[in-house]
Amino acid sequence: MLTLDFHASGRHFLQIPGPSPVPDRLLRAMSYPTIDHRGPEFGALGQRILQDIKSVFKTTQPVIIYGSSGTGAWEAALVNTLSAGDKILMFETGQFAALWNEMARHLGLKPELIGLPGYEGWRQGVKPNMIAERLRADKDRQIKAVCVVHNETSTGVTSDIAAVRRAIDETGHPTLLFVDTISGLACADYRHDEWGVDVTISGSQKGLMLPPGIGFNAISEKALASNKKATLPRSYWDWGPILKANETGHWPYTPNTNLLYALSESLDMILAEGLDEVFARHCRLAEACRAAVGAWGLEIQCRDPNLYSPVLTGVVMPEGKDADQLRKIIYERFNLSLGAGLGKAKGKMFRIGHLGDCNELTLLAALTGCEMGLQMSQVPVSGGVNTAMDVFIQQDRRPNAQKIVKLSRS
Ligand code: PLP
């Protein structure tokens, strides 16, 4: 049995870049009694969710909802559209892009991973010109899909998906475009239809504020056409039977009913606040976080200010200081969880999440924990929290700094 003897006094500060804190409203929705997933009430719920989720992806095309983590939704995108031995082009921006590449190899695809060399590549976004160059060289059109990550959660660097689309179009190459926005969705602007994305992959535990356990594939007509020809083995992930069952708001198997209650509630919250306001809120928090890091005199992992993530900020530790040791001190002393440096970035940096159900005071508390932890680790920093406070005060003087939002859609 789970015991709660690890519970410290006060609240835990979950400032990792997902899973993000789950609002009470969603937790309460999840506590509703589980209903018959083949019954009429469930069908009505399913239809509503399947319709509303489209607004968040900015698509009019189907969005597939899986009971899975984001990794499952990655796999679903590949097995639904590709065949064994197909070449695909992937761009390494960080740990998640690298893991997706590994998955593609395991599935019997032939992924080619391009990117800037070494660790530097983990401080930059996707370079559309490098994709275009590779596609131009692919004279006999062997590359079947280009795969990129919209918000690289391991680094805090975003990529310009519209520019990737333009670069592909300029080559006239017929490749599919797959985008992972597992941590970008409902935090940073994302436009599945306008950007001509064929499969968008996402998950529940970041901007949507749910616990982990739901994965998404938003799809295009072109992706659906590829689905008819693709021969990689698939059963659970197969879009066909799911789309059929979704017509009545159902699934071909038992869906995760109580997580879907939470998804319905989350969509209500996000659409009532308005997507633009959700994005603006994330930008305000990210701006204050970066200002604090600047005042500490530490570097931000992302090299290009145009690509700063509104979801998280990667903070580079000074030479000789271990980011994991810092995180351990901060967790043990202040009950604050920060994201670790992953893969090539292990120990070199830590990540502050400011996504989902986060506000100014939550972030200020997290920054206070960081500032104290840095000082306790003999990194001589000061003034970060005050600087972030000043940023918030200035933001509040801006005319668009709307704070109180409606609780339901009119
Ligand atoms: N892609 C990105 C950008 C992620 O941030 C994550 C998880 O954090 C994943 C993929 C993998 O998702 P999951 O851990 O839900 O399987």
XYZ file of C-alpha atoms and ligand atoms in Angstrom:
426
model
C 0.000 0.000 0.000
C 1.176 3.530 -0.744
C 2.138 5.317 2.432
C 2.339 9.074 2.650
C 5.218 9.156 5.094
C 7.354 11.007 2.523
C 5.007 13.994 2.575
C 6.719 17.177 3.733
C 4.820 20.075 5.274
C 3.468 22.671 2.861
C 3.090 22.063 -0.828
C 5.547 20.348 -3.109
C 6.864 22.571 -5.901
C 6.770 20.468 -9.041
C 8.745 22.693 -11.390
C 9.940 20.015 -13.792
C 8.929 20.535 -17.413
C 6.200 17.954 -17.149
C 4.395 16.235 -15.717
C 3.148 19.631 -14.610
C 1.009 20.214 -11.502
C -2.556 18.946 -11.927
C -5.147 21.616 -10.951
C -7.644 20.640 -8.255
C -10.455 21.061 -10.763
C -8.997 18.245 -12.866
C -8.298 16.042 -9.854
C -11.912 16.446 -8.772
C -13.151 15.581 -12.264
C -11.073 12.420 -12.187
C -12.771 11.361 -8.982
C -16.206 11.104 -10.664
C -17.451 7.522 -10.808
C -16.240 5.511 -13.787
C -19.098 4.951 -16.260
C -19.828 2.367 -18.968
C -17.418 3.174 -21.781
C -19.871 1.690 -24.294
C -22.861 3.625 -22.988
C -24.547 6.771 -24.346
C -23.176 9.201 -21.727
C -19.670 8.145 -22.547
C -20.352 8.573 -26.268
C -21.494 12.159 -25.667
C -18.376 12.869 -23.599
C -16.128 11.290 -26.231
C -17.658 13.293 -29.064
C -17.285 16.536 -27.158
C -13.640 15.857 -26.328
C -12.793 14.723 -29.860
C -14.280 17.956 -31.201
C -12.787 20.341 -28.617
C -9.273 18.909 -28.776
C -9.100 19.984 -32.420
C -9.107 23.649 -31.360
C -5.991 23.135 -29.273
C -4.111 21.575 -32.211
C -5.670 24.214 -34.516
C -6.977 21.598 -36.875
C -10.275 20.585 -38.439
C -8.912 17.086 -39.100
C -9.131 14.083 -36.774
C -7.143 13.877 -33.555
C -6.517 10.352 -32.280
C -6.503 9.934 -28.507
C -4.557 7.001 -27.047
C -4.293 5.654 -23.563
C -0.504 5.992 -23.670
C 2.444 8.165 -22.806
C 3.951 10.459 -25.430
C 6.364 7.720 -26.459
C 3.418 5.567 -27.493
C 2.082 8.413 -29.633
C 5.538 8.703 -31.303
C 5.344 5.015 -32.190
C 1.774 5.380 -33.426
C 2.814 8.147 -35.842
C 5.549 5.979 -37.349
C 3.774 2.620 -37.579
C 0.619 4.123 -39.068
C 2.358 5.783 -41.984
C 5.582 3.944 -42.821
C 6.876 0.550 -43.962
C 9.958 -1.451 -42.942
C 13.148 -0.006 -44.433
C 11.646 3.422 -45.176
C 14.130 6.265 -44.912
C 13.193 9.141 -42.650
C 14.999 12.358 -41.805
C 15.209 13.425 -38.164
C 16.819 16.522 -36.655
C 18.740 16.258 -33.387
C 17.873 19.154 -31.083
C 18.222 17.262 -27.801
C 17.439 14.096 -25.894
C 13.875 13.673 -27.144
C 14.796 14.030 -30.804
C 17.575 11.472 -30.187
C 15.202 9.020 -28.460
C 12.677 9.264 -31.283
C 15.472 8.415 -33.703
C 16.357 5.339 -31.640
C 12.729 4.232 -31.686
C 12.625 4.546 -35.478
C 15.654 2.227 -35.727
C 14.026 -0.307 -33.384
C 10.950 -0.325 -35.620
C 12.989 -1.275 -38.684
C 13.023 2.152 -40.317
C 16.180 3.791 -41.668
C 16.359 7.116 -39.860
C 19.044 9.636 -40.734
C 19.757 11.964 -37.843
C 21.116 15.344 -38.882
C 21.889 18.387 -36.751
C 24.666 20.647 -35.596
C 27.628 18.669 -34.262
C 28.197 17.818 -30.605
C 26.732 19.535 -27.609
C 26.251 22.787 -29.537
C 23.421 21.124 -31.427
C 21.605 20.813 -28.120
C 21.561 24.591 -27.754
C 19.936 25.308 -31.109
C 16.686 24.689 -32.908
C 16.005 22.829 -36.139
C 17.810 24.404 -39.097
C 15.286 24.405 -41.965
C 18.054 25.008 -44.545
C 19.792 21.762 -43.518
C 16.532 19.877 -44.029
C 16.034 21.497 -47.427
C 19.597 20.660 -48.461
C 19.156 16.993 -47.536
C 15.800 16.778 -49.334
C 17.267 18.344 -52.486
C 19.978 15.707 -52.480
C 17.321 12.984 -52.251
C 16.772 12.884 -56.015
C 14.868 9.605 -56.095
C 12.558 10.671 -53.247
C 13.512 7.926 -50.821
C 12.861 10.025 -47.696
C 9.301 9.363 -46.585
C 9.064 11.589 -43.524
C 10.802 14.495 -41.804
C 10.553 14.388 -37.998
C 11.192 17.397 -35.771
C 10.507 18.417 -32.178
C 8.627 21.700 -31.689
C 9.641 22.318 -28.070
C 12.728 20.305 -27.096
C 11.966 19.651 -23.441
C 15.511 18.545 -22.663
C 16.975 21.947 -23.544
C 14.275 24.633 -23.572
C 14.752 25.407 -27.265
C 11.812 25.721 -29.645
C 11.886 25.278 -33.416
C 10.143 27.267 -36.123
C 7.785 24.709 -37.637
C 6.331 27.124 -40.198
C 9.895 27.680 -41.486
C 10.467 23.907 -41.695
C 7.262 23.601 -43.731
C 8.384 26.398 -46.072
C 11.809 24.792 -46.511
C 10.209 21.459 -47.454
C 7.809 23.130 -49.863
C 10.632 24.995 -51.584
C 12.275 21.694 -52.483
C 9.042 20.266 -53.931
C 9.788 17.031 -52.043
C 6.673 14.946 -51.256
C 7.834 13.895 -47.765
C 5.460 13.766 -44.829
C 6.141 16.141 -41.910
C 5.854 14.811 -38.344
C 6.106 17.170 -35.375
C 6.458 16.291 -31.704
C 4.789 19.002 -29.642
C 4.476 16.875 -26.542
C 5.593 19.739 -24.319
C 4.611 22.598 -26.634
C 0.876 21.979 -26.945
C -1.303 24.411 -24.988
C 1.801 26.365 -23.922
C 3.257 27.691 -27.171
C 1.422 28.630 -30.353
C 0.944 25.567 -32.535
C -0.940 25.288 -35.857
C -1.343 21.781 -37.245
C -3.340 22.762 -40.342
C -1.743 26.108 -41.183
C 1.769 24.655 -40.893
C 0.845 21.664 -43.036
C 1.879 19.082 -40.475
C 0.947 15.492 -41.369
C 1.158 13.986 -37.897
C 1.408 16.036 -34.710
C 2.328 14.053 -31.628
C 1.472 15.216 -28.135
C 0.768 14.110 -24.591
C -1.433 14.961 -21.639
C 1.023 15.770 -18.873
C 2.395 19.141 -19.944
C 0.318 22.099 -21.155
C -2.945 20.198 -20.828
C -2.191 19.828 -17.092
C -3.389 16.201 -16.863
C -1.465 13.389 -15.258
C 0.549 11.273 -17.726
C -1.457 8.671 -19.615
C -2.922 10.204 -22.773
C -1.082 10.470 -26.098
C -2.293 12.224 -29.255
C -1.830 12.010 -33.008
C -3.366 14.878 -34.981
C -3.373 13.752 -38.594
C -3.722 15.100 -42.121
C -5.429 13.679 -45.195
C -2.018 12.891 -46.635
C -1.103 10.961 -43.474
C -4.380 9.049 -43.739
C -3.576 8.151 -47.340
C -0.141 6.865 -46.234
C -1.874 4.846 -43.547
C -3.645 2.813 -46.216
C -0.327 1.793 -47.808
C 1.955 1.554 -44.754
C 2.902 -1.986 -43.769
C 4.727 -1.684 -40.444
C 2.946 -4.037 -38.018
C 0.351 -2.272 -35.894
C -2.705 -3.291 -33.965
C -3.384 -1.231 -30.847
C -2.002 1.884 -32.556
C -3.955 1.436 -35.801
C -5.811 4.658 -36.617
C -8.462 2.869 -38.721
C -10.528 1.118 -36.022
C -10.129 4.071 -33.665
C -11.458 6.561 -36.210
C -14.399 4.255 -36.884
C -15.284 3.902 -33.183
C -14.710 7.638 -32.609
C -17.625 8.405 -34.940
C -19.927 7.694 -31.990
C -17.522 9.007 -29.359
C -16.258 5.545 -28.429
C -13.012 3.586 -28.713
C -12.448 0.017 -29.951
C -11.166 -0.969 -26.481
C -11.517 0.326 -22.933
C -10.363 3.963 -22.886
C -9.049 5.624 -19.713
C -12.410 7.025 -18.681
C -11.318 9.064 -15.684
C -8.415 10.699 -17.518
C -10.890 11.654 -20.219
C -13.031 13.383 -17.564
C -9.920 15.390 -16.722
C -9.258 16.104 -20.396
C -12.779 17.418 -20.825
C -12.288 19.696 -17.829
C -8.869 20.821 -19.045
C -10.273 21.727 -22.465
C -12.996 23.749 -20.744
C -10.395 25.646 -18.738
C -8.044 26.287 -21.660
C -10.725 27.290 -24.142
C -12.423 29.538 -21.571
C -9.124 31.310 -20.860
C -8.477 31.463 -24.600
C -5.475 29.947 -26.329
C -3.855 33.318 -26.968
C -4.071 34.226 -23.309
C -2.669 30.796 -22.346
C 0.317 31.408 -24.651
C 0.773 34.977 -23.359
C 0.748 33.732 -19.754
C 3.476 31.205 -20.549
C 5.530 33.929 -22.242
C 5.197 36.236 -19.216
C 6.427 33.553 -16.826
C 9.284 32.558 -19.133
C 10.382 36.188 -19.495
C 10.625 36.611 -15.712
C 12.460 33.309 -15.327
C 15.070 34.273 -17.911
C 15.497 37.673 -16.266
C 16.289 35.914 -12.977
C 18.836 33.649 -14.657
C 20.424 36.704 -16.284
C 20.668 38.464 -12.918
C 22.416 35.381 -11.501
C 24.968 35.743 -14.281
C 24.246 32.230 -15.544
C 23.791 31.199 -19.146
C 20.543 30.020 -20.682
C 20.889 26.738 -22.568
C 19.088 28.127 -25.636
C 21.513 30.212 -27.706
C 18.923 31.992 -29.850
C 16.580 34.467 -28.091
C 14.059 33.971 -30.916
C 13.768 30.323 -29.897
C 13.486 30.672 -26.110
C 10.909 28.222 -24.828
C 7.828 29.580 -23.047
C 7.541 26.159 -21.364
C 10.831 25.795 -19.528
C 14.196 27.477 -19.101
C 17.427 25.479 -19.265
C 20.059 26.946 -16.935
C 23.737 26.170 -17.562
C 25.844 25.610 -14.436
C 29.237 27.312 -14.110
C 32.259 25.117 -15.029
C 33.025 22.603 -12.306
C 29.581 22.750 -10.653
C 27.287 19.737 -10.876
C 23.669 20.539 -11.716
C 22.432 17.224 -10.275
C 24.065 17.974 -6.935
C 22.362 21.367 -6.950
C 18.986 19.798 -7.723
C 19.487 17.301 -4.888
C 20.179 20.087 -2.371
C 17.167 22.087 -3.551
C 14.870 19.068 -3.468
C 15.966 17.854 -0.058
C 16.063 21.264 1.578
C 13.166 23.076 -0.096
C 10.865 20.366 -1.479
C 11.251 21.762 -4.988
C 11.705 19.446 -7.984
C 13.639 20.780 -10.969
C 14.314 19.046 -14.274
C 17.646 17.262 -14.698
C 20.018 17.693 -17.607
C 19.409 14.655 -19.832
C 21.779 12.707 -22.071
C 24.610 14.943 -23.307
C 23.450 17.674 -20.925
C 23.585 15.502 -17.777
C 25.057 17.408 -14.837
C 25.737 20.459 -17.001
C 22.387 22.172 -16.684
C 19.059 22.075 -14.900
C 15.596 22.929 -16.145
C 12.963 25.155 -14.565
C 9.463 24.313 -15.769
C 6.933 27.174 -15.931
C 4.090 25.470 -17.734
C 0.482 24.563 -17.222
C -1.024 25.421 -13.857
C 1.721 27.856 -12.853
C 1.515 31.500 -11.844
C 3.767 34.352 -10.809
C 4.045 33.457 -7.138
C 4.636 29.778 -7.863
C 7.480 30.690 -10.170
C 8.888 33.220 -7.690
C 8.940 30.493 -5.037
C 10.762 28.177 -7.422
C 13.267 30.892 -8.292
C 13.795 31.563 -4.580
C 14.559 27.868 -4.059
C 17.021 27.972 -6.956
C 18.714 31.121 -5.705
C 19.147 29.691 -2.196
C 20.328 26.344 -3.563
C 22.884 28.034 -5.815
C 24.223 30.034 -2.884
C 24.395 26.867 -0.768
C 26.369 25.266 -3.631
C 28.889 28.102 -3.509
C 27.698 29.645 -6.750
C 27.754 33.340 -5.845
C 24.434 34.563 -7.191
C 21.959 37.159 -5.977
C 19.181 39.407 -7.174
C 17.437 36.917 -9.479
C 14.210 36.806 -7.521
C 14.059 40.593 -7.206
C 14.642 40.949 -10.920
C 11.811 38.515 -11.686
C 9.554 40.471 -9.318
C 10.385 43.672 -11.185
C 9.551 41.972 -14.494
C 6.158 40.920 -13.156
C 5.438 44.421 -11.861
C 6.343 45.910 -15.240
C 4.252 43.283 -17.062
C 1.264 44.201 -14.925
C 1.467 47.737 -16.285
C 1.082 46.432 -19.821
C -2.460 46.765 -21.124
C -2.751 43.102 -22.152
C -1.671 41.590 -18.830
C -5.056 40.038 -18.177
C -5.049 37.946 -15.001
C -8.530 36.868 -14.011
C -10.137 34.569 -16.529
C -13.602 33.191 -17.024
C -14.248 29.793 -15.499
C -16.424 28.443 -18.263
C -17.008 28.953 -21.922
C -19.866 31.262 -22.817
N 9.004 14.148 -26.590
C 9.133 15.208 -25.777
C 9.431 16.545 -26.390
C 8.987 15.054 -24.408
O 9.098 16.114 -23.596
C 8.707 13.779 -23.872
C 8.586 13.588 -22.420
O 8.867 14.431 -21.623
C 8.582 12.708 -24.749
C 8.734 12.936 -26.102
C 8.277 11.342 -24.260
O 6.990 11.344 -23.684
P 6.569 10.342 -22.536
O 7.610 10.459 -21.462
O 5.212 10.803 -22.123
O 6.546 8.987 -23.131
